[in-house]
Amino acid sequence: MMVIRIKELKLGFFNKSILITLLLFIFLRGALYLNDKNIVILPEINIAKFNIISLMLVTFFIINLTLRFTIKRVYNYFEEPEEKIFFSKLYSWSFYLTGVIFILYNLGVSLNNITLLIGLFATGLAFAVRDVLFLFFSWIILLRKKPFRIGDYIKVGEDEGRVQHIGTFFVLLDQTPEIPEDYIRVPNKLFLEKSIKNFGRNTVHEKIRLQLLEFPDKKNEIIASLKEEILKKISKKDYVLVLIDLKEEKLYLVVEYLVNFEEKLHTRSEVIHVVCEKFKNYIYLPKE
């Protein structure tokens, strides 16, 4: 039985943020306390800056502390991995946006000005980072429309592999499960520009195409023998196709079969070896 490992939400970031924020807040409040007691004299401009920074630090300290103890519950509330990622991100972003609005309001910015400021910022940001926003909205579409899920074996353009993670800007595809560190990073926008082939979680559709010099003698007998040999090499015997195709006035031998993802590379090598043995006098090999 295949077990798909889903990366749990890492909370190390929140732990570090809470610690750093708390230390900075204690340092600034200590400096202001010493100034109030006339132990240390701070310039008025520095006092104002320290108060503003303290407000920001205590706001983000509360946000990070709240997320530290609640975001995992939000993450575990949903069953689908894609929904876990989407709603946990949405949950954390809403806290940070509320914190920014709170800071601006306490600095004397009115709600009307905050709304106007957010509108101007969003407009400027849209022009400045259009590609980044396109990647972000592509990420939302992938999570909500679900053309594939984490654990599916897919092919998009020339890239293929098992989906390991659907990130904000990239999707990680793994072609070699035996090498955990080896993966392909595919930009999210590519999934909106090219067709996606989803082969499911357990089975991969493999296709081998080799150019032939001419029609082989006793074609039907050789193809039947080749098909029988391929069936011995593959674990999935539901579908095996061997045929000779004509494309752009060139002859091709086409072999298609189903195989388990973990056996993909080994089986492909075995099948190519069998094909070369059966069609050794007819396969076109380009000269170096």
Short mmCIF file of C-alpha atoms in Angstrom, two decimals:
data_model
loop_
_atom_site.label_atom_id
_atom_site.label_comp_id
_atom_site.label_asym_id
_atom_site.label_seq_id
_atom_site.Cartn_x
_atom_site.Cartn_y
_atom_site.Cartn_z
CA MET A 1 0.00 0.00 0.00
CA MET A 2 1.43 3.34 -1.03
CA VAL A 3 1.74 5.99 1.65
CA ILE A 4 1.88 9.62 0.51
CA ARG A 5 3.71 11.90 2.89
CA ILE A 6 2.14 15.32 3.30
CA LYS A 7 4.40 18.02 4.71
CA GLU A 8 3.01 19.26 7.98
CA LEU A 9 2.82 22.99 8.56
CA LYS A 10 6.14 24.11 9.97
CA LEU A 11 5.84 26.38 13.00
CA GLY A 12 9.52 27.12 13.52
CA PHE A 13 9.09 30.48 11.80
CA PHE A 14 6.53 31.58 14.40
CA ASN A 15 8.76 30.51 17.30
CA LYS A 16 11.68 32.61 16.02
CA SER A 17 9.45 35.58 15.20
CA ILE A 18 7.89 35.54 18.67
CA LEU A 19 11.29 35.42 20.39
CA ILE A 20 12.88 38.17 18.25
CA THR A 21 9.82 40.42 18.50
CA LEU A 22 9.66 39.99 22.29
CA LEU A 23 13.37 40.78 22.78
CA LEU A 24 13.18 43.92 20.62
CA PHE A 25 10.05 45.08 22.46
CA ILE A 26 11.70 44.58 25.87
CA PHE A 27 14.78 46.49 24.69
CA LEU A 28 12.76 49.49 23.44
CA ARG A 29 10.45 49.62 26.46
CA GLY A 30 13.50 49.38 28.71
CA ALA A 31 15.08 52.34 26.93
CA LEU A 32 11.85 54.36 27.30
CA TYR A 33 11.62 53.39 30.99
CA LEU A 34 15.18 54.57 31.62
CA ASN A 35 14.35 57.82 29.84
CA ASP A 36 11.28 58.36 32.04
CA LYS A 37 13.45 57.86 35.13
CA ASN A 38 16.02 60.32 33.72
CA ILE A 39 18.68 57.62 33.85
CA VAL A 40 19.17 57.86 30.10
CA ILE A 41 18.24 60.95 28.12
CA LEU A 42 16.81 60.21 24.70
CA PRO A 43 16.14 62.84 21.99
CA GLU A 44 12.45 63.58 21.46
CA ILE A 45 12.58 62.27 17.90
CA ASN A 46 13.96 58.96 19.14
CA ILE A 47 11.23 58.68 21.78
CA ALA A 48 8.56 59.09 19.09
CA LYS A 49 10.24 56.50 16.90
CA PHE A 50 10.60 54.08 19.82
CA ASN A 51 6.89 54.41 20.61
CA ILE A 52 5.92 53.69 17.00
CA ILE A 53 8.23 50.70 16.76
CA SER A 54 6.98 49.41 20.13
CA LEU A 55 3.40 49.59 18.85
CA MET A 56 4.39 47.61 15.75
CA LEU A 57 6.32 45.03 17.77
CA VAL A 58 3.58 44.39 20.32
CA THR A 59 1.00 44.09 17.50
CA PHE A 60 3.01 41.53 15.56
CA PHE A 61 3.96 39.76 18.79
CA ILE A 62 0.28 39.18 19.56
CA ILE A 63 -0.38 38.10 15.95
CA ASN A 64 2.51 35.62 15.89
CA LEU A 65 1.61 34.26 19.32
CA THR A 66 -2.03 33.79 18.27
CA LEU A 67 -1.02 32.06 15.05
CA ARG A 68 1.45 29.89 16.94
CA PHE A 69 -1.38 28.34 18.98
CA THR A 70 -4.25 28.40 16.45
CA ILE A 71 -3.01 27.92 12.89
CA LYS A 72 -2.33 24.21 13.31
CA ARG A 73 -5.95 23.71 14.33
CA VAL A 74 -7.07 25.51 11.18
CA TYR A 75 -4.65 23.39 9.14
CA ASN A 76 -5.94 20.13 10.64
CA TYR A 77 -9.60 21.17 10.36
CA PHE A 78 -9.63 20.43 6.62
CA GLU A 79 -9.12 16.99 5.13
CA GLU A 80 -7.82 17.77 1.64
CA PRO A 81 -4.13 18.85 1.53
CA GLU A 82 -4.91 21.63 -0.96
CA GLU A 83 -7.58 23.08 1.34
CA LYS A 84 -5.21 22.84 4.31
CA ILE A 85 -2.65 24.97 2.45
CA PHE A 86 -5.13 27.52 1.10
CA PHE A 87 -7.15 28.22 4.23
CA SER A 88 -4.17 28.24 6.60
CA LYS A 89 -2.48 30.83 4.37
CA LEU A 90 -5.68 32.88 4.15
CA TYR A 91 -6.07 32.68 7.93
CA SER A 92 -2.55 33.97 8.65
CA TRP A 93 -2.70 36.72 6.00
CA SER A 94 -5.96 38.05 7.43
CA PHE A 95 -4.30 38.45 10.85
CA TYR A 96 -1.36 40.38 9.40
CA LEU A 97 -3.65 42.64 7.36
CA THR A 98 -5.71 43.39 10.47
CA GLY A 99 -2.49 44.17 12.36
CA VAL A 100 -1.34 46.66 9.71
CA ILE A 101 -4.74 48.42 9.77
CA PHE A 102 -4.60 48.55 13.58
CA ILE A 103 -1.13 50.15 13.54
CA LEU A 104 -2.13 52.75 10.96
CA TYR A 105 -5.29 53.62 12.90
CA ASN A 106 -3.33 54.11 16.16
CA LEU A 107 -0.87 56.35 14.33
CA GLY A 108 -3.73 58.72 13.54
CA VAL A 109 -4.61 57.59 10.03
CA SER A 110 -8.39 57.69 9.50
CA LEU A 111 -10.31 54.73 8.11
CA ASN A 112 -11.03 56.65 4.91
CA ASN A 113 -7.33 57.35 4.44
CA ILE A 114 -6.48 53.74 5.25
CA THR A 115 -8.92 52.56 2.56
CA LEU A 116 -7.46 55.04 0.08
CA LEU A 117 -3.92 54.03 1.01
CA ILE A 118 -4.68 50.34 0.56
CA GLY A 119 -6.28 51.09 -2.83
CA LEU A 120 -3.28 53.09 -4.03
CA PHE A 121 -0.87 50.47 -2.72
CA ALA A 122 -2.78 47.66 -4.42
CA THR A 123 -2.87 49.58 -7.73
CA GLY A 124 0.85 50.34 -7.62
CA LEU A 125 1.66 46.82 -6.59
CA ALA A 126 -0.40 45.37 -9.44
CA PHE A 127 1.66 47.29 -12.02
CA ALA A 128 5.00 46.68 -10.31
CA VAL A 129 4.72 42.94 -9.74
CA ARG A 130 2.27 41.72 -12.38
CA ASP A 131 4.17 38.45 -12.89
CA VAL A 132 4.24 37.76 -9.16
CA LEU A 133 0.50 38.41 -8.87
CA PHE A 134 -0.15 36.17 -11.86
CA LEU A 135 1.75 33.37 -10.10
CA PHE A 136 -0.23 34.04 -6.91
CA PHE A 137 -3.62 33.91 -8.64
CA SER A 138 -2.49 30.80 -10.52
CA TRP A 139 -1.78 29.23 -7.12
CA ILE A 140 -5.31 30.06 -5.93
CA ILE A 141 -6.82 28.53 -9.08
CA LEU A 142 -4.76 25.35 -8.65
CA LEU A 143 -5.91 24.95 -5.05
CA ARG A 144 -9.58 25.74 -5.65
CA LYS A 145 -10.22 24.16 -9.08
CA LYS A 146 -7.98 21.15 -8.32
CA PRO A 147 -6.83 20.01 -11.79
CA PHE A 148 -4.53 17.74 -9.77
CA ARG A 149 -3.86 16.94 -6.14
CA ILE A 150 -0.80 16.32 -4.01
CA GLY A 151 0.28 12.76 -4.74
CA ASP A 152 -0.96 12.69 -8.37
CA TYR A 153 1.47 11.90 -11.19
CA ILE A 154 1.11 14.64 -13.82
CA LYS A 155 2.74 15.94 -16.98
CA VAL A 156 2.73 19.61 -18.01
CA GLY A 157 4.71 20.64 -21.07
CA GLU A 158 7.99 18.69 -20.99
CA ASP A 159 7.96 18.26 -17.20
CA GLU A 160 6.41 15.32 -15.40
CA GLY A 161 6.48 13.76 -11.97
CA ARG A 162 4.51 13.20 -8.77
CA VAL A 163 3.15 16.36 -7.11
CA GLN A 164 4.96 16.84 -3.79
CA HIS A 165 3.89 20.36 -2.88
CA ILE A 166 1.72 23.15 -4.31
CA GLY A 167 3.49 26.34 -3.27
CA THR A 168 2.51 29.98 -3.66
CA PHE A 169 4.72 30.38 -6.75
CA PHE A 170 5.95 26.90 -7.67
CA VAL A 171 4.72 23.30 -7.80
CA LEU A 172 7.27 20.64 -6.85
CA LEU A 173 7.30 17.51 -9.04
CA ASP A 174 9.28 14.41 -8.09
CA GLN A 175 10.42 12.11 -10.92
CA THR A 176 12.60 9.84 -8.80
CA PRO A 177 11.04 8.74 -5.47
CA GLU A 178 14.23 6.90 -4.55
CA ILE A 179 16.10 10.26 -4.45
CA PRO A 180 14.12 12.56 -2.06
CA GLU A 181 16.29 15.63 -2.75
CA ASP A 182 15.70 15.48 -6.51
CA TYR A 183 12.65 17.41 -7.77
CA ILE A 184 11.45 19.80 -10.48
CA ARG A 185 10.22 23.30 -9.59
CA VAL A 186 7.49 24.31 -12.07
CA PRO A 187 6.08 27.91 -12.04
CA ASN A 188 2.35 28.00 -11.29
CA LYS A 189 1.52 30.09 -14.37
CA LEU A 190 2.70 27.24 -16.61
CA PHE A 191 -0.32 25.19 -15.53
CA LEU A 192 -2.64 27.85 -16.98
CA GLU A 193 -0.72 28.11 -20.25
CA LYS A 194 -0.23 24.41 -21.08
CA SER A 195 -2.41 21.32 -20.99
CA ILE A 196 -2.10 19.07 -17.94
CA LYS A 197 -2.11 15.28 -18.11
CA ASN A 198 -3.11 13.71 -14.82
CA PHE A 199 -2.24 10.01 -14.59
CA GLY A 200 -3.57 9.51 -11.06
CA ARG A 201 -1.75 8.36 -7.94
CA ASN A 202 -0.64 4.79 -8.59
CA THR A 203 -0.38 4.25 -12.32
CA VAL A 204 1.69 6.02 -14.98
CA HIS A 205 0.99 5.85 -18.70
CA GLU A 206 4.34 5.33 -20.44
CA LYS A 207 4.92 5.85 -24.16
CA ILE A 208 8.06 4.94 -26.14
CA ARG A 209 8.50 6.01 -29.76
CA LEU A 210 11.41 4.81 -31.91
CA GLN A 211 12.02 5.58 -35.58
CA LEU A 212 12.23 2.62 -37.98
CA LEU A 213 14.19 2.31 -41.19
CA GLU A 214 11.51 0.20 -42.91
CA PHE A 215 8.63 -2.16 -42.31
CA PRO A 216 10.01 -5.33 -40.70
CA ASP A 217 9.55 -8.73 -42.24
CA LYS A 218 6.84 -10.78 -40.52
CA LYS A 219 5.62 -7.62 -38.83
CA ASN A 220 2.64 -9.20 -37.05
CA GLU A 221 4.70 -12.05 -35.60
CA ILE A 222 7.42 -9.72 -34.29
CA ILE A 223 4.86 -7.33 -32.74
CA ALA A 224 3.00 -10.22 -31.07
CA SER A 225 6.27 -11.58 -29.70
CA LEU A 226 7.33 -8.14 -28.49
CA LYS A 227 4.00 -7.60 -26.73
CA GLU A 228 4.36 -10.95 -24.98
CA GLU A 229 7.86 -10.04 -23.77
CA ILE A 230 6.71 -6.62 -22.52
CA LEU A 231 3.93 -8.24 -20.50
CA LYS A 232 6.58 -10.21 -18.65
CA LYS A 233 8.45 -7.04 -17.74
CA ILE A 234 5.61 -4.88 -16.42
CA SER A 235 3.53 -5.24 -13.26
CA LYS A 236 0.39 -3.63 -14.71
CA LYS A 237 -0.93 -5.96 -17.41
CA ASP A 238 -4.19 -4.04 -18.02
CA TYR A 239 -2.97 -2.18 -21.08
CA VAL A 240 -0.15 -2.82 -23.57
CA LEU A 241 -0.16 -1.38 -27.09
CA VAL A 242 2.45 -2.02 -29.80
CA LEU A 243 1.98 -0.56 -33.27
CA ILE A 244 3.79 0.95 -36.24
CA ASP A 245 2.84 4.54 -36.95
CA LEU A 246 3.54 6.91 -39.84
CA LYS A 247 4.23 10.55 -39.00
CA GLU A 248 5.68 13.19 -41.31
CA GLU A 249 6.58 10.45 -43.82
CA LYS A 250 8.64 8.58 -41.24
CA LEU A 251 7.98 5.17 -39.71
CA TYR A 252 7.82 4.86 -35.93
CA LEU A 253 7.42 1.96 -33.57
CA VAL A 254 5.12 3.03 -30.73
CA VAL A 255 4.94 1.12 -27.45
CA GLU A 256 2.48 2.12 -24.71
CA TYR A 257 1.86 0.48 -21.35
CA LEU A 258 0.85 1.16 -17.74
CA VAL A 259 3.34 0.93 -14.90
CA ASN A 260 3.57 1.75 -11.19
CA PHE A 261 5.24 5.10 -10.52
CA GLU A 262 8.00 3.54 -8.41
CA GLU A 263 8.90 1.13 -11.22
CA LYS A 264 8.76 3.68 -14.04
CA LEU A 265 12.47 4.15 -14.80
CA HIS A 266 13.48 0.53 -14.33
CA THR A 267 10.60 -0.76 -16.45
CA ARG A 268 11.28 1.75 -19.22
CA SER A 269 14.87 0.55 -19.44
CA GLU A 270 13.73 -3.10 -19.57
CA VAL A 271 11.16 -2.42 -22.27
CA ILE A 272 13.61 -0.45 -24.44
CA HIS A 273 16.08 -3.35 -24.17
CA VAL A 274 13.41 -5.82 -25.34
CA VAL A 275 12.35 -3.55 -28.21
CA CYS A 276 15.92 -3.12 -29.41
CA GLU A 277 16.43 -6.89 -29.35
CA LYS A 278 13.29 -7.58 -31.38
CA PHE A 279 13.76 -4.72 -33.87
CA LYS A 280 17.56 -4.50 -33.89
CA ASN A 281 17.74 -4.65 -37.70
CA TYR A 282 15.05 -2.01 -38.25
CA ILE A 283 15.57 0.73 -35.65
CA TYR A 284 17.05 3.99 -36.94
CA LEU A 285 20.12 5.08 -34.98
CA PRO A 286 21.49 8.52 -35.94
CA LYS A 287 25.20 8.69 -36.63
CA GLU A 288 27.36 10.86 -34.36
#
